[in-house]
Amino acid sequence: MNLKVYPILRLAIFLSAGIFFGDRYAGLCKVENLSLVLLAGIFLLMLGVLKVSYGRRWLFGALASCVMFLIGWFSAESEWHSVKNSWPSEKHVYRAVVLDAPLEKEKSIQCKVEVNNENVQLSLFKDSLSLALGIGDELMLYTEIQPPKNLGNPYEFDYARYLYHHQISGTAYVYAGNWIKRECKPILSIKQKALLFREKLIERMSGWGMDDEHLSVVSALTLGCKKELDDEIRDVYSIAGISHMLALSGMHVGIIWAVLGLLLRPIALIRGGKWVKWIVSTSLLWIFAFVVGLEASVIRAVVMCMLMELAKLAGAKPLSLNTLAIAAVLMLLYHPFYLFDVGFQLSFVAVASIVLFFPLFFKIFREKGRLVRFLGGIMCVSVAAQLGTAPLTMYYFSNFSVYFLLTNLVASVLAPVIIVGTFVMMLVSPFPLLLNWSVIPINKIVQILNDTARWVSELPHAS
């Protein structure tokens, strides 16, 4: 692959290398000293724009790559500097605000809270009081907050680094009687408002009369809420090779984008309508991102769709490695530790693999009939994505789904129907008769998807 054809991709690679270096060797250089080096590099780069001749343009490219490496190193070093906090070594009284939906564990309630402008992973003794907690609640705690640390076992997962990468500066366990909930009106951030709105939608969906298992799959597919999924259905989807369906990703946003494209096509036919269509579709995608709680994977996909639509308006190729690289650079500049997020890696590798391999595979079906091309396209997309993500999947999860093509062929047809059908049910929910009619087919379709996944997972050597 010639990187000269993809200049933004080259910059994204050097930015990622700088973040990786800065993360691995955190503290090697002070942030203040590194900022001076970065400013010097930017000055040399600007000087190169003015002075470097065309024959020595490679020198400008080398300077730009070095500057991107320094930007990555500086951003990672700054992130470590901001997230690492020294907590007192004894118990104190702290004021905490619940940042996201509490997660029920076997013996505790786990949630992310904000303490002294730092994020803390809090575990509360499980009882009726902790079960009633929600987003935005303000607590007074008497506990000891400790920096994230590992157990010290050989070859163990680096859980402390994982928490730091997710901007968690400390962990704490609070026993019953050592905390109280303050009765005050919470001041919510945009993300907290989005999460609360999602919780209300899930509560409304629970009154639709769907089976519990079907409802858990539908809420995961459409709203990204996986807390109601039981371990059995998670394992079935994982073995069958469609666990990505249960996590909001580019596929879900792509389906909604495609539907919006069809619905808004008449607008594009009028003069200046293409820009109006872009504004409307982009606004609706961001509304969807808000509805599902502003998840990082959804934001990533929405940014990607925006860039693809803009490239199309500019007459360029909508989906290319440069477009993908621009999305990656923007997200890494916003939060450098996205680089170590498994979802970030899988989604970008999957799209890159589709861009590279799909045209090669689809040549087989290009001259076939419409139905064959449609089914062939689904298979080619699935194979191309799995080809890229298989090494990461095996590395992180020690798992490879042998019959992924079979289940993806079914899931790729049924998932869009479930997603679109669920949003139709939300629209008709004020009308009980229409809602009852629409629930029946969605229940059946989800049942088919679950039965297919179970059947595939039980095949010999399925995983």
Short mmCIF file of C-alpha atoms in Angstrom, two decimals:
data_model
loop_
_atom_site.label_atom_id
_atom_site.label_comp_id
_atom_site.label_asym_id
_atom_site.label_seq_id
_atom_site.Cartn_x
_atom_site.Cartn_y
_atom_site.Cartn_z
CA MET A 1 0.00 0.00 0.00
CA ASN A 2 1.46 3.34 -1.09
CA LEU A 3 1.12 5.80 1.81
CA LYS A 4 1.78 8.73 -0.56
CA VAL A 5 -1.76 8.21 -1.89
CA TYR A 6 -3.11 8.44 1.68
CA PRO A 7 -1.33 11.40 3.34
CA ILE A 8 -3.84 11.66 6.21
CA LEU A 9 -3.40 7.98 6.97
CA ARG A 10 0.34 8.51 7.30
CA LEU A 11 -0.26 11.35 9.78
CA ALA A 12 -2.74 9.17 11.72
CA ILE A 13 -0.12 6.40 11.98
CA PHE A 14 2.50 8.78 13.40
CA LEU A 15 -0.05 10.32 15.79
CA SER A 16 -0.97 6.84 17.04
CA ALA A 17 2.71 5.91 17.39
CA GLY A 18 3.29 9.04 19.48
CA ILE A 19 0.33 8.22 21.76
CA PHE A 20 1.54 4.64 22.17
CA PHE A 21 5.07 5.82 23.00
CA GLY A 22 3.79 8.44 25.45
CA ASP A 23 1.59 5.87 27.16
CA ARG A 24 4.31 3.23 27.48
CA TYR A 25 6.94 5.69 28.72
CA ALA A 26 4.74 8.04 30.76
CA GLY A 27 6.88 10.37 32.87
CA LEU A 28 9.92 10.06 30.60
CA CYS A 29 9.70 13.78 29.83
CA LYS A 30 7.92 16.56 31.71
CA VAL A 31 4.85 18.00 30.00
CA GLU A 32 6.38 21.51 30.11
CA ASN A 33 9.58 20.38 28.35
CA LEU A 34 7.64 18.35 25.83
CA SER A 35 5.45 21.33 25.00
CA LEU A 36 8.55 23.39 24.19
CA VAL A 37 9.84 20.65 21.88
CA LEU A 38 6.42 20.47 20.20
CA LEU A 39 6.34 24.25 19.66
CA ALA A 40 9.80 24.08 18.13
CA GLY A 41 8.65 21.30 15.81
CA ILE A 42 5.58 23.30 14.72
CA PHE A 43 7.79 26.35 14.07
CA LEU A 44 10.14 24.27 11.88
CA LEU A 45 7.12 22.83 10.06
CA MET A 46 5.75 26.32 9.31
CA LEU A 47 9.22 27.39 8.19
CA GLY A 48 9.34 24.35 5.94
CA VAL A 49 6.10 25.39 4.22
CA LEU A 50 7.75 28.64 3.21
CA LYS A 51 11.29 27.48 2.48
CA VAL A 52 11.27 23.86 1.30
CA SER A 53 11.41 23.52 -2.47
CA TYR A 54 9.26 21.08 -4.43
CA GLY A 55 12.23 18.80 -5.01
CA ARG A 56 12.71 18.43 -1.26
CA ARG A 57 9.05 18.03 -0.35
CA TRP A 58 10.00 14.76 1.39
CA LEU A 59 11.61 16.96 4.07
CA PHE A 60 8.27 18.66 4.74
CA GLY A 61 6.58 15.25 4.95
CA ALA A 62 9.20 14.06 7.44
CA LEU A 63 8.73 17.21 9.55
CA ALA A 64 4.93 16.81 9.51
CA SER A 65 5.26 13.17 10.60
CA CYS A 66 7.61 14.12 13.45
CA VAL A 67 5.25 16.86 14.61
CA MET A 68 2.30 14.43 14.63
CA PHE A 69 4.41 11.99 16.66
CA LEU A 70 5.21 14.78 19.15
CA ILE A 71 1.52 15.79 19.32
CA GLY A 72 0.61 12.19 20.15
CA TRP A 73 3.34 11.93 22.78
CA PHE A 74 2.37 15.28 24.31
CA SER A 75 -1.36 14.42 24.42
CA ALA A 76 -0.72 11.02 26.05
CA GLU A 77 1.67 12.55 28.59
CA SER A 78 -0.88 15.28 29.38
CA GLU A 79 -3.63 12.69 29.78
CA TRP A 80 -1.57 10.68 32.25
CA HIS A 81 -0.71 13.87 34.14
CA SER A 82 -4.41 14.75 34.48
CA VAL A 83 -5.72 11.28 35.35
CA LYS A 84 -3.14 10.25 37.95
CA ASN A 85 -4.11 11.59 41.35
CA SER A 86 -2.66 11.03 44.82
CA TRP A 87 -5.47 10.26 47.24
CA PRO A 88 -5.16 10.45 51.05
CA SER A 89 -4.10 7.15 52.63
CA GLU A 90 -6.91 7.19 55.21
CA LYS A 91 -10.68 7.47 55.18
CA HIS A 92 -12.25 10.85 54.43
CA VAL A 93 -15.67 12.30 53.83
CA TYR A 94 -16.21 12.97 50.12
CA ARG A 95 -18.99 14.50 48.08
CA ALA A 96 -19.71 12.39 44.97
CA VAL A 97 -22.05 12.71 41.99
CA VAL A 98 -23.19 9.61 40.08
CA LEU A 99 -22.11 9.99 36.44
CA ASP A 100 -23.67 6.97 34.74
CA ALA A 101 -26.28 4.27 35.27
CA PRO A 102 -25.32 2.08 38.28
CA LEU A 103 -24.52 -1.51 37.38
CA GLU A 104 -25.85 -4.31 39.56
CA LYS A 105 -23.26 -6.94 40.48
CA GLU A 106 -23.68 -10.10 42.54
CA LYS A 107 -22.88 -8.47 45.91
CA SER A 108 -22.44 -4.79 45.10
CA ILE A 109 -23.65 -1.85 43.04
CA GLN A 110 -20.93 -0.40 40.83
CA CYS A 111 -21.03 3.09 39.35
CA LYS A 112 -18.76 5.86 38.14
CA VAL A 113 -18.85 8.98 40.30
CA GLU A 114 -17.14 12.35 40.26
CA VAL A 115 -15.12 13.28 43.36
CA ASN A 116 -13.08 16.50 43.48
CA ASN A 117 -13.35 16.78 39.67
CA GLU A 118 -11.88 13.28 39.30
CA ASN A 119 -13.62 10.10 38.12
CA VAL A 120 -13.81 7.29 40.69
CA GLN A 121 -15.10 3.75 40.28
CA LEU A 122 -17.31 3.23 43.31
CA SER A 123 -18.63 -0.06 44.68
CA LEU A 124 -21.47 0.17 47.21
CA PHE A 125 -22.78 -2.60 49.44
CA LYS A 126 -25.85 -4.01 47.70
CA ASP A 127 -29.08 -3.16 49.50
CA SER A 128 -32.39 -1.41 48.82
CA LEU A 129 -30.80 2.05 49.12
CA SER A 130 -27.96 1.44 46.66
CA LEU A 131 -30.33 -0.31 44.22
CA ALA A 132 -32.40 2.89 44.05
CA LEU A 133 -29.50 5.12 42.96
CA GLY A 134 -29.64 6.86 39.59
CA ILE A 135 -27.71 9.22 37.34
CA GLY A 136 -27.08 12.64 38.86
CA ASP A 137 -27.65 11.60 42.49
CA GLU A 138 -25.39 13.37 44.99
CA LEU A 139 -23.82 11.29 47.77
CA MET A 140 -21.79 11.91 50.89
CA LEU A 141 -19.27 9.09 51.39
CA TYR A 142 -16.97 8.06 54.22
CA THR A 143 -14.36 5.87 52.60
CA GLU A 144 -10.76 5.54 51.46
CA ILE A 145 -10.13 6.17 47.77
CA GLN A 146 -7.12 4.38 46.32
CA PRO A 147 -5.37 4.70 42.95
CA PRO A 148 -6.20 1.79 40.61
CA LYS A 149 -3.90 -1.16 41.21
CA ASN A 150 -3.47 -4.77 40.09
CA LEU A 151 -3.46 -7.89 42.26
CA GLY A 152 0.16 -8.66 41.36
CA ASN A 153 -0.41 -12.07 39.80
CA PRO A 154 1.90 -13.11 36.94
CA TYR A 155 0.55 -12.49 33.42
CA GLU A 156 -2.61 -10.86 34.80
CA PHE A 157 -4.66 -8.34 32.87
CA ASP A 158 -3.42 -4.80 33.55
CA TYR A 159 -6.68 -3.62 35.10
CA ALA A 160 -5.12 -0.48 36.61
CA ARG A 161 -3.95 0.76 33.22
CA TYR A 162 -7.36 -0.13 31.77
CA LEU A 163 -9.07 2.11 34.35
CA TYR A 164 -6.62 4.95 33.76
CA HIS A 165 -7.27 4.71 30.02
CA HIS A 166 -10.97 5.16 30.81
CA GLN A 167 -10.17 8.26 32.91
CA ILE A 168 -10.76 6.54 36.27
CA SER A 169 -8.41 8.08 38.84
CA GLY A 170 -9.40 5.99 41.85
CA THR A 171 -11.43 3.10 43.22
CA ALA A 172 -13.35 2.76 46.49
CA TYR A 173 -15.69 0.39 48.32
CA VAL A 174 -18.31 1.84 50.65
CA TYR A 175 -20.03 -0.26 53.29
CA ALA A 176 -23.67 0.11 54.29
CA GLY A 177 -24.16 3.01 56.68
CA ASN A 178 -21.07 4.85 55.43
CA TRP A 179 -22.91 6.90 52.83
CA ILE A 180 -26.07 8.95 52.45
CA LYS A 181 -27.90 10.40 49.48
CA ARG A 182 -28.35 14.15 49.59
CA GLU A 183 -31.80 15.46 48.80
CA CYS A 184 -30.99 18.13 46.24
CA LYS A 185 -31.80 18.79 42.62
CA PRO A 186 -28.95 17.42 40.49
CA ILE A 187 -27.17 19.52 37.88
CA LEU A 188 -26.72 17.20 34.93
CA SER A 189 -24.20 17.29 32.10
CA ILE A 190 -25.26 16.72 28.50
CA LYS A 191 -24.07 13.10 28.64
CA GLN A 192 -25.97 12.48 31.89
CA LYS A 193 -29.13 13.95 30.37
CA ALA A 194 -28.64 11.66 27.39
CA LEU A 195 -28.24 8.60 29.62
CA LEU A 196 -31.33 9.53 31.64
CA PHE A 197 -33.31 9.95 28.43
CA ARG A 198 -32.17 6.49 27.32
CA GLU A 199 -33.27 5.00 30.65
CA LYS A 200 -36.75 6.52 30.17
CA LEU A 201 -36.97 5.04 26.67
CA ILE A 202 -36.04 1.60 28.01
CA GLU A 203 -38.72 1.92 30.70
CA ARG A 204 -41.25 2.77 28.00
CA MET A 205 -40.11 -0.20 25.89
CA SER A 206 -40.59 -2.54 28.86
CA GLY A 207 -44.31 -1.79 28.71
CA TRP A 208 -44.69 -2.96 25.12
CA GLY A 209 -45.41 -6.54 26.08
CA MET A 210 -42.30 -8.11 24.56
CA ASP A 211 -40.64 -11.20 25.99
CA ASP A 212 -37.84 -10.36 28.45
CA GLU A 213 -35.14 -12.01 26.32
CA HIS A 214 -36.42 -10.32 23.15
CA LEU A 215 -36.61 -6.95 24.90
CA SER A 216 -33.02 -7.25 26.13
CA VAL A 217 -31.81 -7.96 22.57
CA VAL A 218 -33.89 -5.12 21.10
CA SER A 219 -32.68 -2.59 23.70
CA ALA A 220 -29.08 -3.61 23.00
CA LEU A 221 -29.53 -3.44 19.22
CA THR A 222 -31.26 -0.05 19.18
CA LEU A 223 -30.21 1.83 22.33
CA GLY A 224 -26.93 0.14 23.24
CA CYS A 225 -28.18 -0.93 26.69
CA LYS A 226 -26.74 -4.38 27.47
CA LYS A 227 -27.31 -4.57 31.23
CA GLU A 228 -30.47 -6.69 30.81
CA LEU A 229 -28.72 -9.31 28.63
CA ASP A 230 -28.11 -12.56 30.48
CA ASP A 231 -24.83 -14.49 30.20
CA GLU A 232 -26.41 -17.25 28.12
CA ILE A 233 -27.51 -15.01 25.25
CA ARG A 234 -24.17 -13.16 25.35
CA ASP A 235 -22.28 -16.45 25.00
CA VAL A 236 -24.57 -17.64 22.19
CA TYR A 237 -24.05 -14.46 20.17
CA SER A 238 -20.30 -14.56 20.81
CA ILE A 239 -19.89 -18.18 19.67
CA ALA A 240 -22.11 -17.56 16.64
CA GLY A 241 -19.93 -14.60 15.62
CA ILE A 242 -22.53 -11.82 15.91
CA SER A 243 -21.73 -10.35 19.33
CA HIS A 244 -20.95 -7.07 17.55
CA MET A 245 -24.70 -6.79 16.90
CA LEU A 246 -25.25 -6.26 20.64
CA ALA A 247 -22.91 -3.26 20.82
CA LEU A 248 -23.80 -0.04 19.06
CA SER A 249 -21.31 0.52 16.26
CA GLY A 250 -20.90 1.79 12.74
CA MET A 251 -23.27 -0.91 11.46
CA HIS A 252 -26.20 0.48 13.47
CA VAL A 253 -25.47 4.10 12.54
CA GLY A 254 -24.93 3.02 8.92
CA ILE A 255 -28.39 1.41 8.81
CA ILE A 256 -30.02 4.58 10.13
CA TRP A 257 -27.94 6.69 7.73
CA ALA A 258 -29.04 4.54 4.79
CA VAL A 259 -32.72 4.82 5.78
CA LEU A 260 -32.38 8.60 6.16
CA GLY A 261 -30.72 8.73 2.74
CA LEU A 262 -33.74 7.01 1.16
CA LEU A 263 -36.27 9.18 3.00
CA LEU A 264 -34.45 12.44 2.23
CA ARG A 265 -33.61 11.63 -1.39
CA PRO A 266 -36.37 13.96 -2.79
CA ILE A 267 -34.75 16.91 -0.99
CA ALA A 268 -31.46 16.28 -2.81
CA LEU A 269 -33.18 16.76 -6.18
CA ILE A 270 -33.95 20.44 -5.62
CA ARG A 271 -31.37 23.20 -6.08
CA GLY A 272 -29.02 23.30 -3.10
CA GLY A 273 -30.91 20.33 -1.70
CA LYS A 274 -27.79 18.19 -1.23
CA TRP A 275 -26.50 20.51 1.46
CA VAL A 276 -29.94 20.65 3.08
CA LYS A 277 -30.03 16.84 3.04
CA TRP A 278 -26.57 16.73 4.67
CA ILE A 279 -27.61 19.17 7.41
CA VAL A 280 -30.88 17.32 8.14
CA SER A 281 -29.37 13.82 8.09
CA THR A 282 -26.39 14.92 10.21
CA SER A 283 -28.69 16.59 12.75
CA LEU A 284 -30.85 13.48 13.00
CA LEU A 285 -27.78 11.26 13.44
CA TRP A 286 -26.57 13.45 16.31
CA ILE A 287 -30.05 13.25 17.86
CA PHE A 288 -29.76 9.46 17.66
CA ALA A 289 -26.31 9.67 19.27
CA PHE A 290 -27.87 11.69 22.11
CA VAL A 291 -30.76 9.23 22.51
CA VAL A 292 -28.36 6.28 22.96
CA GLY A 293 -26.28 8.10 25.57
CA LEU A 294 -23.51 9.66 23.46
CA GLU A 295 -21.55 6.40 23.36
CA ALA A 296 -18.02 6.75 21.96
CA SER A 297 -18.65 4.10 19.28
CA VAL A 298 -21.74 5.96 18.05
CA ILE A 299 -19.99 9.34 18.02
CA ARG A 300 -17.19 7.72 16.02
CA ALA A 301 -19.67 6.37 13.47
CA VAL A 302 -21.60 9.67 13.20
CA VAL A 303 -18.36 11.59 12.56
CA MET A 304 -17.50 9.01 9.90
CA CYS A 305 -20.88 9.41 8.20
CA MET A 306 -20.52 13.21 8.24
CA LEU A 307 -17.11 13.01 6.58
CA MET A 308 -18.31 10.49 3.99
CA GLU A 309 -21.26 12.70 3.06
CA LEU A 310 -19.00 15.75 2.82
CA ALA A 311 -16.58 13.82 0.59
CA LYS A 312 -19.49 12.86 -1.65
CA LEU A 313 -20.60 16.51 -1.89
CA ALA A 314 -17.04 17.53 -2.79
CA GLY A 315 -16.97 14.95 -5.59
CA ALA A 316 -14.42 12.71 -3.86
CA LYS A 317 -14.66 9.01 -3.02
CA PRO A 318 -17.02 8.80 0.00
CA LEU A 319 -15.34 5.92 1.82
CA SER A 320 -11.55 5.79 1.65
CA LEU A 321 -8.64 5.27 3.99
CA ASN A 322 -8.13 9.05 4.06
CA THR A 323 -11.71 9.60 5.26
CA LEU A 324 -11.23 6.92 7.89
CA ALA A 325 -7.91 8.48 8.94
CA ILE A 326 -9.49 11.94 9.36
CA ALA A 327 -12.11 10.47 11.72
CA ALA A 328 -9.37 8.67 13.68
CA VAL A 329 -7.20 11.81 13.96
CA LEU A 330 -10.13 13.94 15.18
CA MET A 331 -11.07 11.40 17.84
CA LEU A 332 -7.50 10.82 19.01
CA LEU A 333 -6.87 14.54 19.30
CA TYR A 334 -10.02 14.80 21.43
CA HIS A 335 -9.13 11.82 23.63
CA PRO A 336 -5.78 10.07 22.96
CA PHE A 337 -6.63 7.02 25.09
CA TYR A 338 -9.32 6.04 22.58
CA LEU A 339 -6.36 4.32 20.88
CA PHE A 340 -6.41 1.61 23.57
CA ASP A 341 -10.17 1.07 23.48
CA VAL A 342 -10.97 -2.35 21.99
CA GLY A 343 -14.12 -1.03 20.31
CA PHE A 344 -12.13 1.79 18.68
CA GLN A 345 -9.55 -0.66 17.34
CA LEU A 346 -12.10 -3.18 16.10
CA SER A 347 -14.30 -0.62 14.35
CA PHE A 348 -11.49 1.15 12.51
CA VAL A 349 -9.77 -2.08 11.54
CA ALA A 350 -13.10 -3.49 10.30
CA VAL A 351 -13.83 -0.44 8.12
CA ALA A 352 -10.26 -0.34 6.79
CA SER A 353 -10.49 -4.04 5.93
CA ILE A 354 -13.81 -3.48 4.13
CA VAL A 355 -12.30 -0.59 2.13
CA LEU A 356 -9.32 -2.71 1.09
CA PHE A 357 -10.84 -6.15 0.48
CA PHE A 358 -14.53 -5.67 -0.34
CA PRO A 359 -13.91 -4.47 -3.95
CA LEU A 360 -11.69 -7.53 -4.56
CA PHE A 361 -14.24 -10.00 -3.20
CA PHE A 362 -17.29 -8.36 -4.80
CA LYS A 363 -15.88 -8.79 -8.32
CA ILE A 364 -17.26 -12.34 -8.22
CA PHE A 365 -20.87 -11.09 -7.88
CA ARG A 366 -20.69 -7.84 -9.89
CA GLU A 367 -22.20 -9.30 -13.08
CA LYS A 368 -24.83 -11.44 -11.32
CA GLY A 369 -28.54 -10.77 -10.75
CA ARG A 370 -29.84 -8.24 -8.22
CA LEU A 371 -30.64 -10.79 -5.48
CA VAL A 372 -27.29 -12.56 -5.92
CA ARG A 373 -25.47 -9.21 -5.78
CA PHE A 374 -27.35 -8.28 -2.59
CA LEU A 375 -26.57 -11.54 -0.80
CA GLY A 376 -23.05 -11.57 -2.22
CA GLY A 377 -22.48 -8.03 -0.97
CA ILE A 378 -23.52 -9.03 2.55
CA MET A 379 -21.14 -11.98 2.49
CA CYS A 380 -18.28 -9.91 1.09
CA VAL A 381 -18.69 -7.22 3.74
CA SER A 382 -18.79 -9.85 6.50
CA VAL A 383 -15.73 -11.73 5.21
CA ALA A 384 -13.75 -8.51 4.68
CA ALA A 385 -14.57 -7.23 8.18
CA GLN A 386 -13.79 -10.57 9.83
CA LEU A 387 -10.53 -10.84 7.92
CA GLY A 388 -9.33 -7.62 9.52
CA THR A 389 -10.76 -8.09 13.01
CA ALA A 390 -9.97 -11.82 13.47
CA PRO A 391 -6.41 -11.22 14.80
CA LEU A 392 -7.68 -8.65 17.33
CA THR A 393 -10.59 -10.90 18.36
CA MET A 394 -8.30 -13.85 18.95
CA TYR A 395 -5.79 -11.70 20.83
CA TYR A 396 -8.30 -10.01 23.16
CA PHE A 397 -10.95 -12.73 23.55
CA SER A 398 -9.09 -15.97 22.67
CA ASN A 399 -11.99 -16.81 20.40
CA PHE A 400 -12.78 -17.23 16.71
CA SER A 401 -16.25 -18.01 15.35
CA VAL A 402 -15.94 -20.66 12.65
CA TYR A 403 -19.44 -20.22 11.17
CA PHE A 404 -19.55 -16.41 11.35
CA LEU A 405 -20.49 -16.16 7.67
CA LEU A 406 -23.66 -18.20 8.16
CA THR A 407 -24.97 -16.19 11.11
CA ASN A 408 -23.91 -12.83 9.64
CA LEU A 409 -25.82 -13.61 6.46
CA VAL A 410 -29.01 -13.98 8.51
CA ALA A 411 -28.25 -11.22 11.03
CA SER A 412 -27.36 -8.66 8.35
CA VAL A 413 -30.86 -9.04 6.90
CA LEU A 414 -32.78 -9.20 10.19
CA ALA A 415 -30.91 -6.54 12.21
CA PRO A 416 -31.95 -3.59 9.98
CA VAL A 417 -35.59 -4.76 10.17
CA ILE A 418 -35.40 -4.93 13.97
CA ILE A 419 -33.76 -1.49 14.28
CA VAL A 420 -36.15 0.27 11.90
CA GLY A 421 -39.14 -1.63 13.34
CA THR A 422 -38.23 -0.58 16.89
CA PHE A 423 -38.14 3.09 15.94
CA VAL A 424 -41.49 2.66 14.19
CA MET A 425 -42.86 1.19 17.45
CA MET A 426 -41.57 4.25 19.33
CA LEU A 427 -43.48 6.50 16.91
CA VAL A 428 -46.74 4.54 17.19
CA SER A 429 -46.46 3.86 20.96
CA PRO A 430 -49.18 6.47 21.76
CA PHE A 431 -51.60 4.30 19.75
CA PRO A 432 -52.05 0.94 21.56
CA LEU A 433 -53.65 -0.88 18.62
CA LEU A 434 -50.87 0.02 16.18
CA LEU A 435 -48.25 -0.77 18.82
CA ASN A 436 -49.68 -4.25 19.43
CA TRP A 437 -49.69 -4.99 15.71
CA SER A 438 -46.05 -3.86 15.32
CA VAL A 439 -44.79 -5.75 18.40
CA ILE A 440 -45.87 -9.16 17.04
CA PRO A 441 -43.61 -9.21 13.91
CA ILE A 442 -40.61 -7.76 15.79
CA ASN A 443 -41.00 -10.45 18.46
CA LYS A 444 -41.00 -13.12 15.72
CA ILE A 445 -37.95 -11.65 13.94
CA VAL A 446 -35.93 -11.44 17.17
CA GLN A 447 -36.91 -15.04 17.93
CA ILE A 448 -35.61 -16.13 14.50
CA LEU A 449 -32.34 -14.27 15.12
CA ASN A 450 -31.90 -15.86 18.57
CA ASP A 451 -32.80 -19.34 17.32
CA THR A 452 -30.33 -19.01 14.44
CA ALA A 453 -27.57 -17.93 16.81
CA ARG A 454 -28.32 -20.83 19.16
CA TRP A 455 -28.38 -23.35 16.32
CA VAL A 456 -25.04 -22.15 14.95
CA SER A 457 -23.46 -22.03 18.41
CA GLU A 458 -24.35 -25.70 18.94
CA LEU A 459 -22.73 -26.87 15.68
CA PRO A 460 -19.53 -28.96 16.08
CA HIS A 461 -16.40 -26.84 16.59
CA ALA A 462 -18.45 -23.62 16.32
CA SER A 463 -15.82 -21.62 18.20
#
